[in-house]
Protein backbone atom coordinates (compact mmCIF):
# COMPACT_ATOMS: atom_id res chain seq x y z
CA UNK A 1 0.00 0.00 0.00
CA UNK A 2 1.39 3.36 -1.01
CA UNK A 3 0.45 6.83 0.19
CA UNK A 4 -0.40 9.13 -2.68
CA UNK A 5 -0.94 12.90 -2.83
CA UNK A 6 -3.31 13.95 -5.59
CA UNK A 7 -3.47 17.40 -7.18
CA UNK A 8 -6.43 18.06 -9.50
CA UNK A 9 -6.87 21.11 -11.75
CA UNK A 10 -10.06 21.78 -13.74
CA UNK A 11 -9.96 23.87 -16.94
CA UNK A 12 -13.09 25.71 -18.20
CA UNK A 13 -14.00 26.87 -21.72
CA UNK A 14 -15.34 30.29 -22.69
CA UNK A 15 -18.91 29.24 -21.97
CA UNK A 16 -17.94 28.13 -18.49
CA UNK A 17 -18.11 24.46 -19.19
CA UNK A 18 -15.45 21.98 -18.16
CA UNK A 19 -13.06 21.58 -21.00
CA UNK A 20 -10.49 19.36 -19.38
CA UNK A 21 -9.27 17.99 -16.09
CA UNK A 22 -5.62 17.48 -15.21
CA UNK A 23 -4.57 15.40 -12.25
CA UNK A 24 -1.13 14.74 -10.81
CA UNK A 25 -0.40 11.92 -8.34
CA UNK A 26 2.68 12.04 -6.11
CA UNK A 27 3.97 9.07 -4.12
CA UNK A 28 4.47 10.37 -0.56
CA UNK A 29 4.92 7.00 1.14
CA UNK A 30 8.52 7.74 2.20
CA UNK A 31 7.52 11.18 3.45
CA UNK A 32 4.66 9.70 5.51
CA UNK A 33 6.93 7.04 6.97
CA UNK A 34 9.50 9.69 7.87
CA UNK A 35 6.74 11.74 9.50
CA UNK A 36 5.62 8.73 11.54
CA UNK A 37 9.20 8.05 12.65
CA UNK A 38 9.63 11.70 13.57
CA UNK A 39 6.45 11.66 15.66
CA UNK A 40 7.54 8.45 17.40
CA UNK A 41 10.97 9.92 18.07
CA UNK A 42 9.40 13.09 19.44
CA UNK A 43 7.04 11.07 21.64
CA UNK A 44 9.93 8.94 22.92
CA UNK A 45 11.99 12.05 23.69
CA UNK A 46 9.06 13.68 25.49
CA UNK A 47 8.41 10.49 27.52
CA UNK A 48 12.09 10.21 28.39
CA UNK A 49 12.33 13.79 29.60
CA UNK A 50 9.05 13.44 31.50
CA UNK A 51 10.33 10.33 33.31
CA UNK A 52 13.35 12.14 34.74
CA UNK A 53 12.72 12.96 38.41
CA UNK A 54 15.06 15.95 38.35
CA UNK A 55 14.16 19.18 36.63
CA UNK A 56 15.04 19.36 32.91
CA UNK A 57 15.11 22.57 30.93
CA UNK A 58 16.30 23.00 27.33
CA UNK A 59 17.53 26.50 26.40
CA UNK A 60 18.74 28.08 23.18
CA UNK A 61 21.78 30.36 22.94
CA UNK A 62 19.71 33.37 24.05
CA UNK A 63 18.62 31.46 27.18
CA UNK A 64 15.07 31.14 25.87
CA UNK A 65 13.27 28.07 27.20
CA UNK A 66 12.56 25.54 24.43
CA UNK A 67 11.33 22.59 26.46
CA UNK A 68 10.77 21.62 30.12
CA UNK A 69 9.70 18.46 31.90
CA UNK A 70 6.81 18.17 34.41
CA UNK A 71 9.16 18.63 37.36
CA UNK A 72 10.14 22.12 36.20
CA UNK A 73 6.48 22.94 35.53
CA UNK A 74 5.68 21.84 39.09
CA UNK A 75 8.46 23.93 40.61
CA UNK A 76 7.81 27.02 38.53
CA UNK A 77 4.11 26.55 37.75
CA UNK A 78 3.32 30.13 38.73
CA UNK A 79 5.16 31.34 35.63
CA UNK A 80 3.31 29.21 33.04
CA UNK A 81 3.78 28.90 30.17
CA UNK A 82 7.53 28.47 30.59
CA UNK A 83 8.37 27.67 26.98
CA UNK A 84 9.24 30.78 24.99
CA UNK A 85 10.31 32.82 28.02
CA UNK A 86 13.79 33.65 29.29
CA UNK A 87 15.03 31.26 31.95
CA UNK A 88 16.18 34.03 34.27
CA UNK A 89 12.75 35.64 34.08
CA UNK A 90 10.83 32.45 34.89
CA UNK A 91 13.21 30.82 37.32
CA UNK A 92 14.69 33.80 39.16
CA UNK A 93 12.39 36.77 38.41
CA UNK A 94 15.43 38.63 37.07
CA UNK A 95 15.79 41.05 34.17
CA UNK A 96 19.07 39.58 32.98
CA UNK A 97 21.23 36.46 33.24
CA UNK A 98 22.04 35.38 36.78
CA UNK A 99 25.47 35.58 38.30
CA UNK A 100 26.67 32.88 38.44
CA UNK A 101 24.97 31.38 35.38
CA UNK A 102 26.25 27.88 34.53
CA UNK A 103 24.22 27.74 31.30
CA UNK A 104 25.73 30.96 29.96
CA UNK A 105 29.20 29.71 30.85
CA UNK A 106 28.47 26.36 29.17
CA UNK A 107 27.38 28.11 25.96
CA UNK A 108 30.57 30.17 25.93
CA UNK A 109 33.00 27.42 26.98
CA UNK A 110 31.39 24.46 25.26
CA UNK A 111 31.95 22.49 28.48
CA UNK A 112 29.74 21.12 31.22
CA UNK A 113 29.24 23.74 33.93
CA UNK A 114 27.54 23.56 37.32
CA UNK A 115 26.54 25.76 40.25
CA UNK A 116 24.46 25.71 43.42
CA UNK A 117 21.66 28.27 43.29
CA UNK A 118 18.71 29.23 45.53
CA UNK A 119 15.45 27.35 45.01
CA UNK A 120 12.15 28.83 43.81
CA UNK A 121 10.84 31.66 45.95
CA UNK A 122 8.11 30.62 48.34
CA UNK A 123 8.83 26.90 47.99
CA UNK A 124 10.24 24.37 50.41
CA UNK A 125 13.28 23.97 48.17
CA UNK A 126 16.11 26.04 49.59
CA UNK A 127 19.00 25.01 47.32
CA UNK A 128 19.36 23.52 43.86
CA UNK A 129 22.32 22.13 41.98
CA UNK A 130 22.31 23.01 38.27
CA UNK A 131 24.31 21.10 35.64
CA UNK A 132 24.40 22.67 32.18
CA UNK A 133 25.40 20.50 29.20
CA UNK A 134 26.11 22.11 25.81
CA UNK A 135 24.00 21.10 22.77
CA UNK A 136 26.08 21.01 19.56
CA UNK A 137 25.13 21.06 15.92
CA UNK A 138 25.90 17.55 14.62
CA UNK A 139 27.52 18.91 11.45
CA UNK A 140 29.36 22.04 12.57
CA UNK A 141 29.88 21.34 16.28
CA UNK A 142 28.57 24.84 17.02
CA UNK A 143 26.91 25.17 20.45
CA UNK A 144 23.24 25.90 19.80
CA UNK A 145 21.98 25.75 23.37
CA UNK A 146 22.16 23.84 26.64
CA UNK A 147 20.29 21.20 28.61
CA UNK A 148 19.90 22.03 32.29
CA UNK A 149 19.54 19.28 34.86
CA UNK A 150 18.27 20.76 38.13
CA UNK A 151 18.28 18.81 41.40
CA UNK A 152 16.85 19.66 44.81
CA UNK A 153 19.82 19.44 47.22
CA UNK A 154 18.22 21.18 50.21
CA UNK A 155 18.47 18.04 52.34
CA UNK A 156 22.08 17.46 51.30
CA UNK A 157 23.06 21.04 52.12
CA UNK A 158 21.33 20.69 55.49
CA UNK A 159 23.31 17.50 56.18
CA UNK A 160 26.54 19.17 55.10
CA UNK A 161 25.88 22.09 57.45
CA UNK A 162 25.06 19.70 60.28
CA UNK A 163 28.17 17.65 59.50
CA UNK A 164 30.27 20.82 59.43
CA UNK A 165 28.87 21.71 62.86
CA UNK A 166 29.78 18.26 64.18
CA UNK A 167 33.23 18.54 62.63
CA UNK A 168 33.78 21.95 64.20
CA UNK A 169 32.56 20.64 67.57
CA UNK A 170 34.87 17.63 67.25
CA UNK A 171 37.81 19.87 66.40
CA UNK A 172 37.06 21.97 69.49
CA UNK A 173 36.92 18.81 71.62
CA UNK A 174 40.21 17.57 70.18
CA UNK A 175 41.83 20.95 70.71
CA UNK A 176 40.58 21.13 74.31
CA UNK A 177 41.65 17.55 74.99
CA UNK A 178 45.06 18.25 73.47
CA UNK A 179 45.48 21.26 75.76
CA UNK A 180 44.43 19.14 78.75
CA UNK A 181 46.95 16.45 77.80
CA UNK A 182 49.68 19.04 77.38
CA UNK A 183 48.88 20.49 80.80
CA UNK A 184 48.77 16.99 82.31
CA UNK A 185 52.11 16.10 80.71
CA UNK A 186 53.60 19.34 81.99
CA UNK A 187 52.29 18.63 85.48
CA UNK A 188 53.66 15.08 85.25
CA UNK A 189 57.06 16.38 84.16
CA UNK A 190 57.08 18.83 87.04
CA UNK A 191 56.04 16.07 89.45
CA UNK A 192 58.82 13.82 88.12
CA UNK A 193 61.36 16.63 88.57
CA UNK A 194 60.17 17.23 92.11
CA UNK A 195 60.22 13.49 92.83
CA UNK A 196 63.75 13.26 91.49
CA UNK A 197 64.79 16.17 93.67
CA UNK A 198 63.17 14.54 96.70
CA UNK A 199 64.81 11.23 95.88
CA UNK A 200 68.21 12.88 95.56
CA UNK A 201 67.68 14.72 98.84
CA UNK A 202 66.70 11.45 100.52
CA UNK A 203 69.75 9.68 99.12
CA UNK A 204 72.01 12.50 100.23
CA UNK A 205 70.43 12.48 103.66
CA UNK A 206 70.92 8.72 104.01
CA UNK A 207 74.52 8.97 102.85
CA UNK A 208 75.26 11.76 105.30
CA UNK A 209 73.50 10.01 108.18
CA UNK A 210 75.31 6.76 107.41
CA UNK A 211 78.68 8.51 107.62
CA UNK A 212 77.65 10.35 110.78
CA UNK A 213 76.55 7.13 112.49
CA UNK A 214 79.36 4.88 111.23
CA UNK A 215 82.13 7.05 112.66
CA UNK A 216 81.05 6.78 116.34
CA UNK A 217 80.10 3.12 115.85
CA UNK A 218 83.63 2.38 114.67
CA UNK A 219 84.83 3.97 117.92
CA UNK A 220 82.42 1.86 119.97
CA UNK A 221 83.52 -1.41 118.36
CA UNK A 222 87.18 -0.39 118.51
CA UNK A 223 87.12 0.47 122.19
CA UNK A 224 85.12 -2.68 122.89
CA UNK A 225 87.96 -4.76 121.44
CA UNK A 226 90.54 -2.80 123.48
CA UNK A 227 88.56 -3.27 126.69
CA UNK A 228 88.08 -6.97 126.05
CA UNK A 229 91.89 -7.34 126.08
CA UNK A 230 92.17 -5.54 129.42
CA UNK A 231 89.17 -7.00 131.24
CA UNK A 232 89.69 -10.44 132.80
CA UNK A 233 86.25 -10.98 134.29
CA UNK A 234 84.37 -13.37 132.06
CA UNK A 235 81.01 -11.75 132.68
CA UNK A 236 82.37 -8.35 131.74
CA UNK A 237 84.01 -9.93 128.66
CA UNK A 238 80.58 -11.27 127.60
CA UNK A 239 79.12 -7.79 127.93
CA UNK A 240 81.89 -6.32 125.80
CA UNK A 241 81.46 -9.13 123.24
CA UNK A 242 77.75 -8.39 123.02
CA UNK A 243 78.48 -4.67 122.55
CA UNK A 244 81.09 -5.47 119.89
CA UNK A 245 78.77 -7.85 117.99
CA UNK A 246 75.87 -5.41 118.14
CA UNK A 247 78.14 -2.66 116.88
CA UNK A 248 79.34 -4.78 113.98
CA UNK A 249 75.78 -5.71 113.05
CA UNK A 250 74.81 -2.07 113.16
CA UNK A 251 77.81 -1.14 110.98
CA UNK A 252 76.77 -3.79 108.47
CA UNK A 253 73.27 -2.31 108.39
CA UNK A 254 74.68 1.20 108.02
CA UNK A 255 76.93 0.09 105.16
CA UNK A 256 73.94 -1.50 103.40
CA UNK A 257 71.99 1.75 103.76
CA UNK A 258 74.97 3.71 102.41
CA UNK A 259 75.28 1.37 99.40
CA UNK A 260 71.54 1.71 98.71
CA UNK A 261 71.79 5.49 98.77
CA UNK A 262 74.75 5.31 96.35
CA UNK A 263 72.76 3.12 93.96
CA UNK A 264 69.84 5.57 93.95
CA UNK A 265 72.27 8.46 93.47
CA UNK A 266 74.06 6.58 90.67
CA UNK A 267 77.45 6.72 92.46
CA UNK A 268 77.99 3.08 93.37
CA UNK A 269 81.40 1.85 92.14
Coordinates of C-alpha atoms in Angstrom, one line a residue:
X1 CA 0.0 0.0 0.0
X2 CA 1.4 3.4 -1.0
X3 CA 0.4 6.8 0.2
X4 CA -0.4 9.1 -2.7
X5 CA -0.9 12.9 -2.8
X6 CA -3.3 14.0 -5.6
X7 CA -3.5 17.4 -7.2
X8 CA -6.4 18.1 -9.5
X9 CA -6.9 21.1 -11.7
X10 CA -10.1 21.8 -13.7
X11 CA -10.0 23.9 -16.9
X12 CA -13.1 25.7 -18.2
X13 CA -14.0 26.9 -21.7
X14 CA -15.3 30.3 -22.7
X15 CA -18.9 29.2 -22.0
X16 CA -17.9 28.1 -18.5
X17 CA -18.1 24.5 -19.2
X18 CA -15.5 22.0 -18.2
X19 CA -13.1 21.6 -21.0
X20 CA -10.5 19.4 -19.4
X21 CA -9.3 18.0 -16.1
X22 CA -5.6 17.5 -15.2
X23 CA -4.6 15.4 -12.3
X24 CA -1.1 14.7 -10.8
X25 CA -0.4 11.9 -8.3
X26 CA 2.7 12.0 -6.1
X27 CA 4.0 9.1 -4.1
X28 CA 4.5 10.4 -0.6
X29 CA 4.9 7.0 1.1
X30 CA 8.5 7.7 2.2
X31 CA 7.5 11.2 3.5
X32 CA 4.7 9.7 5.5
X33 CA 6.9 7.0 7.0
X34 CA 9.5 9.7 7.9
X35 CA 6.7 11.7 9.5
X36 CA 5.6 8.7 11.5
X37 CA 9.2 8.0 12.6
X38 CA 9.6 11.7 13.6
X39 CA 6.5 11.7 15.7
X40 CA 7.5 8.5 17.4
X41 CA 11.0 9.9 18.1
X42 CA 9.4 13.1 19.4
X43 CA 7.0 11.1 21.6
X44 CA 9.9 8.9 22.9
X45 CA 12.0 12.1 23.7
X46 CA 9.1 13.7 25.5
X47 CA 8.4 10.5 27.5
X48 CA 12.1 10.2 28.4
X49 CA 12.3 13.8 29.6
X50 CA 9.1 13.4 31.5
X51 CA 10.3 10.3 33.3
X52 CA 13.4 12.1 34.7
X53 CA 12.7 13.0 38.4
X54 CA 15.1 16.0 38.4
X55 CA 14.2 19.2 36.6
X56 CA 15.0 19.4 32.9
X57 CA 15.1 22.6 30.9
X58 CA 16.3 23.0 27.3
X59 CA 17.5 26.5 26.4
X60 CA 18.7 28.1 23.2
X61 CA 21.8 30.4 22.9
X62 CA 19.7 33.4 24.1
X63 CA 18.6 31.5 27.2
X64 CA 15.1 31.1 25.9
X65 CA 13.3 28.1 27.2
X66 CA 12.6 25.5 24.4
X67 CA 11.3 22.6 26.5
X68 CA 10.8 21.6 30.1
X69 CA 9.7 18.5 31.9
X70 CA 6.8 18.2 34.4
X71 CA 9.2 18.6 37.4
X72 CA 10.1 22.1 36.2
X73 CA 6.5 22.9 35.5
X74 CA 5.7 21.8 39.1
X75 CA 8.5 23.9 40.6
X76 CA 7.8 27.0 38.5
X77 CA 4.1 26.5 37.7
X78 CA 3.3 30.1 38.7
X79 CA 5.2 31.3 35.6
X80 CA 3.3 29.2 33.0
X81 CA 3.8 28.9 30.2
X82 CA 7.5 28.5 30.6
X83 CA 8.4 27.7 27.0
X84 CA 9.2 30.8 25.0
X85 CA 10.3 32.8 28.0
X86 CA 13.8 33.7 29.3
X87 CA 15.0 31.3 32.0
X88 CA 16.2 34.0 34.3
X89 CA 12.7 35.6 34.1
X90 CA 10.8 32.4 34.9
X91 CA 13.2 30.8 37.3
X92 CA 14.7 33.8 39.2
X93 CA 12.4 36.8 38.4
X94 CA 15.4 38.6 37.1
X95 CA 15.8 41.1 34.2
X96 CA 19.1 39.6 33.0
X97 CA 21.2 36.5 33.2
X98 CA 22.0 35.4 36.8
X99 CA 25.5 35.6 38.3
X100 CA 26.7 32.9 38.4
X101 CA 25.0 31.4 35.4
X102 CA 26.2 27.9 34.5
X103 CA 24.2 27.7 31.3
X104 CA 25.7 31.0 30.0
X105 CA 29.2 29.7 30.9
X106 CA 28.5 26.4 29.2
X107 CA 27.4 28.1 26.0
X108 CA 30.6 30.2 25.9
X109 CA 33.0 27.4 27.0
X110 CA 31.4 24.5 25.3
X111 CA 32.0 22.5 28.5
X112 CA 29.7 21.1 31.2
X113 CA 29.2 23.7 33.9
X114 CA 27.5 23.6 37.3
X115 CA 26.5 25.8 40.3
X116 CA 24.5 25.7 43.4
X117 CA 21.7 28.3 43.3
X118 CA 18.7 29.2 45.5
X119 CA 15.4 27.4 45.0
X120 CA 12.1 28.8 43.8
X121 CA 10.8 31.7 45.9
X122 CA 8.1 30.6 48.3
X123 CA 8.8 26.9 48.0
X124 CA 10.2 24.4 50.4
X125 CA 13.3 24.0 48.2
X126 CA 16.1 26.0 49.6
X127 CA 19.0 25.0 47.3
X128 CA 19.4 23.5 43.9
X129 CA 22.3 22.1 42.0
X130 CA 22.3 23.0 38.3
X131 CA 24.3 21.1 35.6
X132 CA 24.4 22.7 32.2
X133 CA 25.4 20.5 29.2
X134 CA 26.1 22.1 25.8
X135 CA 24.0 21.1 22.8
X136 CA 26.1 21.0 19.6
X137 CA 25.1 21.1 15.9
X138 CA 25.9 17.5 14.6
X139 CA 27.5 18.9 11.4
X140 CA 29.4 22.0 12.6
X141 CA 29.9 21.3 16.3
X142 CA 28.6 24.8 17.0
X143 CA 26.9 25.2 20.4
X144 CA 23.2 25.9 19.8
X145 CA 22.0 25.7 23.4
X146 CA 22.2 23.8 26.6
X147 CA 20.3 21.2 28.6
X148 CA 19.9 22.0 32.3
X149 CA 19.5 19.3 34.9
X150 CA 18.3 20.8 38.1
X151 CA 18.3 18.8 41.4
X152 CA 16.9 19.7 44.8
X153 CA 19.8 19.4 47.2
X154 CA 18.2 21.2 50.2
X155 CA 18.5 18.0 52.3
X156 CA 22.1 17.5 51.3
X157 CA 23.1 21.0 52.1
X158 CA 21.3 20.7 55.5
X159 CA 23.3 17.5 56.2
X160 CA 26.5 19.2 55.1
X161 CA 25.9 22.1 57.4
X162 CA 25.1 19.7 60.3
X163 CA 28.2 17.7 59.5
X164 CA 30.3 20.8 59.4
X165 CA 28.9 21.7 62.9
X166 CA 29.8 18.3 64.2
X167 CA 33.2 18.5 62.6
X168 CA 33.8 21.9 64.2
X169 CA 32.6 20.6 67.6
X170 CA 34.9 17.6 67.3
X171 CA 37.8 19.9 66.4
X172 CA 37.1 22.0 69.5
X173 CA 36.9 18.8 71.6
X174 CA 40.2 17.6 70.2
X175 CA 41.8 20.9 70.7
X176 CA 40.6 21.1 74.3
X177 CA 41.6 17.5 75.0
X178 CA 45.1 18.3 73.5
X179 CA 45.5 21.3 75.8
X180 CA 44.4 19.1 78.7
X181 CA 46.9 16.5 77.8
X182 CA 49.7 19.0 77.4
X183 CA 48.9 20.5 80.8
X184 CA 48.8 17.0 82.3
X185 CA 52.1 16.1 80.7
X186 CA 53.6 19.3 82.0
X187 CA 52.3 18.6 85.5
X188 CA 53.7 15.1 85.2
X189 CA 57.1 16.4 84.2
X190 CA 57.1 18.8 87.0
X191 CA 56.0 16.1 89.5
X192 CA 58.8 13.8 88.1
X193 CA 61.4 16.6 88.6
X194 CA 60.2 17.2 92.1
X195 CA 60.2 13.5 92.8
X196 CA 63.7 13.3 91.5
X197 CA 64.8 16.2 93.7
X198 CA 63.2 14.5 96.7
X199 CA 64.8 11.2 95.9
X200 CA 68.2 12.9 95.6
X201 CA 67.7 14.7 98.8
X202 CA 66.7 11.4 100.5
X203 CA 69.8 9.7 99.1
X204 CA 72.0 12.5 100.2
X205 CA 70.4 12.5 103.7
X206 CA 70.9 8.7 104.0
X207 CA 74.5 9.0 102.8
X208 CA 75.3 11.8 105.3
X209 CA 73.5 10.0 108.2
X210 CA 75.3 6.8 107.4
X211 CA 78.7 8.5 107.6
X212 CA 77.7 10.4 110.8
X213 CA 76.5 7.1 112.5
X214 CA 79.4 4.9 111.2
X215 CA 82.1 7.1 112.7
X216 CA 81.0 6.8 116.3
X217 CA 80.1 3.1 115.8
X218 CA 83.6 2.4 114.7
X219 CA 84.8 4.0 117.9
X220 CA 82.4 1.9 120.0
X221 CA 83.5 -1.4 118.4
X222 CA 87.2 -0.4 118.5
X223 CA 87.1 0.5 122.2
X224 CA 85.1 -2.7 122.9
X225 CA 88.0 -4.8 121.4
X226 CA 90.5 -2.8 123.5
X227 CA 88.6 -3.3 126.7
X228 CA 88.1 -7.0 126.0
X229 CA 91.9 -7.3 126.1
X230 CA 92.2 -5.5 129.4
X231 CA 89.2 -7.0 131.2
X232 CA 89.7 -10.4 132.8
X233 CA 86.3 -11.0 134.3
X234 CA 84.4 -13.4 132.1
X235 CA 81.0 -11.8 132.7
X236 CA 82.4 -8.3 131.7
X237 CA 84.0 -9.9 128.7
X238 CA 80.6 -11.3 127.6
X239 CA 79.1 -7.8 127.9
X240 CA 81.9 -6.3 125.8
X241 CA 81.5 -9.1 123.2
X242 CA 77.7 -8.4 123.0
X243 CA 78.5 -4.7 122.5
X244 CA 81.1 -5.5 119.9
X245 CA 78.8 -7.9 118.0
X246 CA 75.9 -5.4 118.1
X247 CA 78.1 -2.7 116.9
X248 CA 79.3 -4.8 114.0
X249 CA 75.8 -5.7 113.1
X250 CA 74.8 -2.1 113.2
X251 CA 77.8 -1.1 111.0
X252 CA 76.8 -3.8 108.5
X253 CA 73.3 -2.3 108.4
X254 CA 74.7 1.2 108.0
X255 CA 76.9 0.1 105.2
X256 CA 73.9 -1.5 103.4
X257 CA 72.0 1.7 103.8
X258 CA 75.0 3.7 102.4
X259 CA 75.3 1.4 99.4
X260 CA 71.5 1.7 98.7
X261 CA 71.8 5.5 98.8
X262 CA 74.7 5.3 96.4
X263 CA 72.8 3.1 94.0
X264 CA 69.8 5.6 94.0
X265 CA 72.3 8.5 93.5
X266 CA 74.1 6.6 90.7
X267 CA 77.4 6.7 92.5
X268 CA 78.0 3.1 93.4
X269 CA 81.4 1.8 92.1

